[in-house]
Amino acid sequence: MAGIGFALRRLAREDSLNAGLRSQAHAVAVTSGPWLLTVLALGLVEVFASEWLGEDRHRLFSTVVVYNFAFSLVLTGPVVMVVTRRLADMLFARDVTEATGMLLGSLAVVFALQSAVGIPFYLFVVDMEPTERVLALFGFLLVGAVWLVSAFLSALKSYGSISLSFALGMGGGAALALQLAPTYGTVGLLAGFTIGLAVLVFSLVARVLAEYPAPAIRPFAFLPEMRRYWALALVGLLFGLATWVDKWIMWFAPGNVVLAGAMPTHPAYDSAMFLACLTMAPGAAMFLVVVETRFFEGYLRYYRGIANHATAQEIARNHSQILRILANGFRQVAVLQAAVCYLAMLAAPGLIGMARGGLELVPTFRFGVLGALCHGLMLFVVAILSYFDLRRSMLAVGATFLVLNAGLTWAALWLGVGYAGYGYFLASLLTLALAYALAARQLTQLPYMTFVVSNHGLR
């Protein structure tokens, strides 16, 4: 589903001075919009709302936002992976008549899953005011919708409307939250942020429905695919858990804070790691605009050549071209990410100061930046594995990342506060090495996989 990547590549090639910058800005919105939304909201609250509210009240808002993004990502991951595969199959068959129905049906499934967790937690477990409970629950549901609808965005070509939706949702929600906070406190923060999320979700859904104007038929036809593609669903769950497991462990480590009676958090670790994760945005944007589009062209050339009875020499040449594109693309993203990582580590004290953190967060931030470098490259490799439907390899990578991130984060606690984030960095590095080794071994044998492994007649 590289449609928007091709549109952004055409934008970057326009004869204007800012075409490249506009292309990268749109790509960042598409690939990292939800993360930017979270960090922007938390940053603005930290800078402004802390002056109007007590520390516990403004921290409660930040904790609710973190909880909503964390657990919605885990719960929606399996559905998002299967829906993405189903939509890709529709696009390949050039029949998207069921896309509208799948969007609405998958939203209903996601809301049901989230409600099963969110309603008991926010209405009966935490100690919050009634209005705060309801707003937190609605925010939880809306964030899950953002994750799901984002799966449809890379198949669209209207990058301008997508970026506008994120700008309205992020900017409008944050501005409204800060406008309401002096009068209504935490309720005002939650209300403004939730309204911004609602604007974002409804505008994105409207954009998808405009792209696929067919009537909503068979909304739950994708559910049997959950069983067929159980491995992809499990991959979505594993990567969601692996992304957050180090934060969850730190929530119960020394220095944690428990809010609303049942919401542990670790403000120092969370702030540093969220800021570090933003360094993945440039690499993700480059992958979408430059690498994936070139790779997809080579990918189509390889398989269309086989379908059109290409000679062995032509197949070998197309295979070599895929390997060359991937090698160059990996190097480009790695160089960009390494440069961003280096600059972020140099500017760590200033960045932490802008976020109103203490210098004790600098080591955590630097470990987080190194981990984000490896994490981003690992996701690059996993995306390529998904193109070739190498589900077992994706499962191995996801399970390894989860186990290593949990185990090494827990082990790093014994080394002291200065090693916070070291477990995440080491887990990302080792998992990247595994993912790269699996991809290199299998993609170098792509003709064998195509004609032998995938040939059911030989089984």
XYZ file of C-alpha atoms in Angstrom:
459
model
C 0.000 0.000 0.000
C 2.589 2.534 -1.160
C 0.102 4.841 -2.880
C 0.750 7.905 -0.766
C 4.483 7.295 -1.034
C 4.330 7.694 -4.808
C 2.238 10.852 -4.460
C 4.767 12.328 -2.029
C 7.648 11.339 -4.282
C 6.029 13.258 -7.135
C 5.632 16.236 -4.814
C 9.317 16.079 -3.880
C 10.265 16.193 -7.568
C 8.318 19.383 -8.290
C 10.333 22.340 -9.505
C 10.175 24.439 -6.343
C 12.510 25.270 -3.502
C 10.347 23.821 -0.739
C 8.981 20.749 -2.533
C 11.292 18.374 -0.691
C 10.519 19.906 2.685
C 6.777 19.753 2.071
C 7.051 16.130 0.975
C 8.952 15.166 4.131
C 6.552 17.130 6.349
C 3.552 15.303 4.900
C 5.369 11.980 5.239
C 6.104 12.665 8.914
C 2.407 13.388 9.512
C 1.369 10.120 7.848
C 3.964 7.904 9.504
C 4.298 9.520 12.944
C 1.112 11.516 13.436
C -0.177 9.651 16.523
C 3.195 9.881 18.295
C 3.507 13.566 17.468
C 0.006 14.076 18.822
C 0.951 12.489 22.125
C 4.231 14.309 22.606
C 2.766 17.680 21.587
C -0.071 17.343 24.076
C 2.203 16.240 26.896
C 4.767 18.938 26.107
C 2.259 21.778 26.022
C 0.685 20.628 29.262
C 4.087 20.389 30.919
C 5.045 23.899 29.815
C 1.777 25.752 30.421
C -0.777 23.789 32.426
C 1.628 23.051 35.288
C 1.478 26.775 36.105
C -2.312 26.700 36.502
C -2.862 23.297 38.077
C -1.251 21.429 40.896
C 1.418 18.906 40.004
C -0.851 15.942 40.661
C -3.702 17.303 38.527
C -1.692 18.097 35.423
C 0.244 14.850 35.828
C -3.073 12.961 35.918
C -3.866 14.270 32.432
C -0.462 13.187 31.135
C -0.891 9.741 32.665
C -4.329 9.277 31.111
C -2.944 10.193 27.674
C -0.040 7.752 28.087
C -2.329 4.953 29.250
C -4.732 5.525 26.378
C -2.012 5.386 23.750
C -0.239 2.417 25.315
C -3.147 0.075 25.796
C -5.031 1.096 22.656
C -1.930 0.232 20.610
C -1.749 -3.238 22.170
C -5.475 -3.963 21.813
C -5.809 -2.703 18.241
C -2.527 -4.169 16.942
C -3.932 -7.574 15.891
C -6.931 -6.038 14.113
C -4.794 -3.396 12.383
C -2.373 -5.993 11.007
C -5.112 -8.194 9.552
C -7.091 -5.248 8.177
C -3.928 -3.910 6.534
C -3.320 -7.267 4.850
C -6.955 -7.520 3.764
C -6.908 -4.009 2.282
C -3.637 -4.750 0.473
C -5.251 -7.841 -1.075
C -8.214 -5.713 -2.202
C -5.912 -3.166 -3.814
C -3.942 -5.911 -5.558
C -7.192 -7.384 -6.929
C -8.365 -3.843 -7.827
C -11.647 -4.451 -6.038
C -12.174 -2.154 -3.057
C -15.958 -2.385 -2.924
C -15.756 -3.856 0.586
C -13.198 -1.355 1.922
C -15.828 1.014 3.344
C -17.652 -1.800 5.107
C -14.364 -3.172 6.469
C -13.453 0.220 7.921
C -16.764 0.532 9.757
C -16.806 -3.105 10.854
C -13.241 -3.028 12.128
C -13.983 0.181 14.032
C -16.880 -1.604 15.734
C -14.627 -4.546 16.650
C -11.905 -2.247 17.989
C -14.418 -0.276 20.051
C -15.796 -3.508 21.503
C -12.321 -4.731 22.483
C -11.414 -1.403 24.032
C -14.711 -1.122 25.868
C -14.163 -4.517 27.472
C -10.996 -3.110 29.055
C -11.653 0.620 29.296
C -15.112 0.593 30.874
C -14.149 -1.517 33.912
C -10.860 0.339 34.361
C -12.027 3.936 34.055
C -15.486 3.547 35.579
C -14.731 1.213 38.483
C -10.986 0.919 39.174
C -9.377 4.358 39.096
C -10.209 7.134 41.543
C -11.275 10.023 39.301
C -14.148 12.447 39.082
C -17.136 11.184 37.041
C -16.562 13.657 34.203
C -12.871 12.776 34.088
C -13.743 9.069 33.869
C -16.068 9.574 30.906
C -13.648 11.847 29.029
C -10.745 9.444 29.628
C -12.842 6.552 28.295
C -13.883 8.448 25.161
C -10.266 9.453 24.593
C -9.238 5.811 24.883
C -11.742 4.796 22.198
C -10.749 7.635 19.881
C -7.035 6.846 20.100
C -7.800 3.251 19.115
C -9.695 4.607 16.105
C -6.637 6.681 15.139
C -4.433 3.563 15.095
C -6.950 1.700 12.953
C -7.725 4.456 10.448
C -3.984 5.074 10.055
C -3.773 1.625 8.439
C -5.841 2.992 5.534
C -3.812 6.165 5.072
C -0.808 4.743 3.211
C -3.164 3.516 0.467
C -4.509 7.027 -0.110
C -2.991 9.786 -2.214
C -4.534 12.895 -0.638
C -1.564 13.720 1.589
C -2.689 17.330 1.994
C -5.983 16.454 3.652
C -4.280 13.906 5.905
C -1.709 16.421 7.118
C -4.469 18.995 7.607
C -6.429 16.507 9.698
C -3.476 15.893 11.984
C -2.745 19.611 12.214
C -6.337 20.409 13.176
C -6.500 17.529 15.616
C -3.145 18.213 17.272
C -3.141 21.999 17.203
C -6.840 22.552 17.813
C -7.066 19.972 20.582
C -3.982 21.290 22.386
C -5.134 24.920 22.057
C -8.608 24.094 23.320
C -7.210 22.083 26.226
C -5.033 24.981 27.319
C -7.956 27.391 26.907
C -10.203 25.303 29.162
C -7.596 24.311 31.745
C -7.551 27.552 33.810
C -11.309 27.326 34.375
C -12.026 23.604 34.458
C -8.675 22.104 35.484
C -8.018 18.500 34.497
C -11.537 18.185 33.092
C -10.770 21.057 30.722
C -7.512 19.457 29.600
C -9.191 16.127 28.945
C -12.161 17.750 27.192
C -9.997 19.817 24.850
C -7.744 16.907 23.999
C -10.694 14.558 23.439
C -12.409 17.049 21.134
C -9.167 17.336 19.159
C -9.027 13.555 18.849
C -12.640 13.478 17.684
C -11.906 16.076 14.988
C -8.894 14.035 13.871
C -10.774 10.719 13.750
C -13.837 12.037 11.937
C -11.775 13.939 9.375
C -9.596 10.891 8.658
C -12.631 8.619 8.380
C -14.264 11.122 6.024
C -11.126 11.130 3.870
C -11.118 7.322 3.661
C -14.835 7.199 2.842
C -14.306 9.792 0.107
C -11.537 7.629 -1.371
C -13.719 4.509 -1.279
C -17.256 5.792 -2.053
C -18.810 2.323 -2.394
C -21.669 1.523 0.022
C -20.799 -0.196 3.302
C -21.370 -3.860 2.545
C -20.281 -6.935 4.522
C -18.686 -4.939 7.367
C -17.531 -8.028 9.247
C -16.339 -10.073 6.285
C -12.765 -9.574 7.469
C -13.316 -11.512 10.697
C -12.624 -14.949 9.127
C -9.303 -13.453 8.013
C -8.355 -13.118 11.683
C -8.169 -16.906 11.826
C -6.509 -17.258 8.432
C -3.887 -14.635 9.261
C -3.553 -15.482 12.944
C 0.218 -15.106 12.651
C -0.150 -11.489 11.491
C -2.582 -10.790 14.334
C -0.065 -12.228 16.774
C 2.694 -10.111 15.226
C 0.597 -7.000 15.854
C 0.075 -8.021 19.470
C 3.752 -8.888 20.041
C 5.080 -5.618 18.654
C 2.551 -3.616 20.650
C 3.586 -5.389 23.844
C 7.282 -5.136 23.008
C 7.048 -1.389 22.358
C 5.603 -0.708 25.804
C 6.913 -3.470 28.045
C 9.979 -1.504 29.170
C 7.737 1.415 30.199
C 5.449 -0.921 32.137
C 8.379 -2.401 34.023
C 9.664 1.063 34.872
C 6.216 2.032 36.170
C 6.875 -0.288 39.107
C 10.555 0.648 39.534
C 12.000 3.064 42.109
C 10.968 6.621 41.272
C 7.492 5.667 40.115
C 4.347 7.622 40.988
C 0.861 6.153 41.459
C -2.027 8.422 40.461
C -5.790 8.018 40.839
C -5.169 5.054 43.112
C -4.450 2.600 40.300
C -2.308 4.263 37.615
C 1.418 3.777 38.199
C 3.778 5.729 36.000
C 7.423 6.771 35.887
C 7.429 10.432 34.769
C 11.193 10.708 34.311
C 11.548 7.569 32.189
C 8.367 8.187 30.184
C 9.307 11.769 29.303
C 12.813 10.844 28.173
C 11.688 7.844 26.111
C 8.814 9.655 24.397
C 11.161 12.433 23.381
C 13.693 9.876 22.138
C 11.098 8.058 20.023
C 10.490 11.214 17.999
C 13.929 10.737 16.427
C 12.460 7.831 14.428
C 10.210 10.195 12.439
C 12.786 11.316 9.776
C 13.761 7.723 8.969
C 10.117 6.645 8.729
C 9.398 9.519 6.363
C 12.364 8.631 4.136
C 11.270 4.991 4.061
C 7.766 5.979 2.927
C 8.787 8.492 0.253
C 12.058 7.118 -1.113
C 12.781 3.525 -0.135
C 9.371 1.862 -0.228
C 8.430 3.369 -3.580
C 11.665 2.225 -5.246
C 11.420 -1.185 -3.636
C 7.778 -1.584 -4.665
C 8.660 -0.884 -8.290
C 11.358 -3.567 -8.174
C 9.009 -5.917 -6.322
C 6.352 -5.581 -9.031
C 8.936 -5.979 -11.783
C 10.175 -9.240 -10.257
C 6.770 -10.879 -9.830
C 5.274 -9.550 -13.046
C 8.290 -10.906 -14.884
C 7.601 -14.352 -13.452
C 3.903 -14.084 -14.344
C 4.878 -13.141 -17.915
C 7.250 -16.133 -18.233
C 10.514 -14.216 -17.963
C 13.745 -16.062 -18.668
C 16.035 -17.268 -15.878
C 18.472 -14.440 -16.667
C 15.714 -11.823 -16.433
C 14.493 -13.242 -13.127
C 18.033 -13.231 -11.743
C 18.535 -9.648 -12.903
C 15.262 -8.512 -11.292
C 16.208 -10.360 -8.100
C 19.579 -8.626 -8.003
C 17.885 -5.289 -8.495
C 15.610 -5.896 -5.473
C 18.618 -6.731 -3.306
C 20.457 -3.632 -4.533
C 17.459 -1.379 -3.856
C 17.065 -2.774 -0.352
C 20.770 -2.467 0.445
C 20.864 1.145 -0.747
C 17.633 1.961 1.029
C 18.764 0.437 4.319
C 22.014 2.383 4.090
C 20.193 5.664 3.361
C 17.795 5.268 6.279
C 20.615 4.114 8.583
C 22.770 7.124 7.703
C 19.887 9.554 8.212
C 18.851 7.953 11.500
C 22.445 7.865 12.727
C 22.874 11.574 11.937
C 19.640 12.435 13.769
C 20.712 10.199 16.660
C 24.111 11.900 16.896
C 22.629 15.396 16.860
C 20.006 14.459 19.443
C 22.633 13.006 21.769
C 24.747 16.150 21.446
C 21.764 18.381 22.142
C 20.412 16.135 24.911
C 20.857 18.618 27.797
C 19.138 21.394 25.857
C 16.280 19.172 24.678
C 15.695 17.831 28.160
C 15.777 21.396 29.486
C 13.154 22.493 26.939
C 10.968 19.645 28.189
C 11.526 20.930 31.747
C 13.372 17.795 32.809
C 16.416 17.537 35.006
C 19.917 16.627 33.870
C 19.453 13.185 35.438
C 17.253 12.356 32.408
C 20.087 12.916 29.917
C 21.562 9.352 30.137
C 18.074 7.835 29.812
C 17.349 10.022 26.800
C 20.625 9.078 25.113
C 20.024 5.364 25.633
C 16.500 5.925 24.310
C 17.818 7.645 21.182
C 20.208 4.767 20.506
C 17.362 2.329 21.054
C 15.100 4.314 18.712
C 17.822 4.170 16.027
C 17.867 0.364 16.169
C 14.094 0.139 16.647
C 13.427 2.189 13.518
C 15.814 0.108 11.413
C 14.249 -3.063 12.784
C 10.792 -1.883 11.688
C 12.280 -1.143 8.247
C 13.341 -4.796 7.972
C 10.029 -6.108 9.327
C 8.124 -4.056 6.733
C 10.157 -5.724 3.984
C 9.545 -9.163 5.498
C 5.823 -8.448 5.384
C 5.982 -7.769 1.635
C 7.161 -11.341 1.092
C 4.668 -12.747 3.620
C 7.447 -14.152 5.824
C 5.186 -14.487 8.853
C 7.360 -16.900 10.793
C 10.294 -14.533 10.601
C 8.091 -11.631 11.697
C 6.844 -13.713 14.627
C 10.400 -14.577 15.607
C 11.429 -10.920 15.516
C 8.393 -9.765 17.510
C 8.737 -12.467 20.170
C 12.471 -11.834 20.497
C 11.958 -8.098 20.894
C 9.321 -8.633 23.580
C 11.384 -11.105 25.607
C 14.631 -9.129 25.325
C 13.060 -5.761 26.080
C 11.329 -7.153 29.167
C 14.314 -9.170 30.409
C 17.023 -6.614 29.759
C 14.987 -3.704 31.133
C 14.398 -5.654 34.329
C 18.092 -6.604 34.503
C 19.178 -2.982 33.949
C 17.283 -1.965 37.077
C 19.943 -3.730 39.110
C 22.671 -1.568 37.552
C 21.236 1.661 38.931
C 19.361 4.745 37.783
C 22.069 5.740 35.304
C 21.297 2.661 33.181
C 17.591 3.360 32.690
C 16.889 2.832 28.986
C 19.913 0.576 28.502
C 17.679 -2.511 28.350
C 15.563 -0.995 25.563
C 18.658 -0.025 23.581
C 20.293 -3.438 23.888
C 17.031 -5.264 23.104
C 16.505 -3.143 19.978
C 20.093 -3.709 18.853
C 19.985 -7.503 19.271
C 16.552 -7.774 17.662
C 17.724 -5.665 14.722
C 20.636 -8.069 14.233
C 18.210 -11.020 14.224
C 15.785 -9.334 11.823
C 18.584 -8.371 9.433
C 20.037 -11.897 9.492
C 16.641 -13.489 8.792
C 15.864 -11.059 5.972
C 19.303 -11.405 4.382
C 19.180 -15.206 4.481
C 15.709 -15.485 2.973
C 15.806 -12.678 0.430
C 19.081 -13.873 -1.054
C 17.202 -17.134 -1.733
C 14.134 -15.410 -3.158
C 13.974 -17.423 -6.445
C 14.142 -20.671 -4.446
C 11.386 -19.424 -2.147
C 9.269 -18.366 -5.120
C 9.511 -21.537 -7.161
C 10.026 -24.217 -4.504
C 8.916 -23.142 -1.036
C 5.757 -21.413 -2.321
C 4.926 -24.177 -4.791
C 2.164 -26.211 -3.176
C 2.471 -28.846 -5.874
C 5.869 -29.862 -4.494
C 4.564 -30.491 -0.988
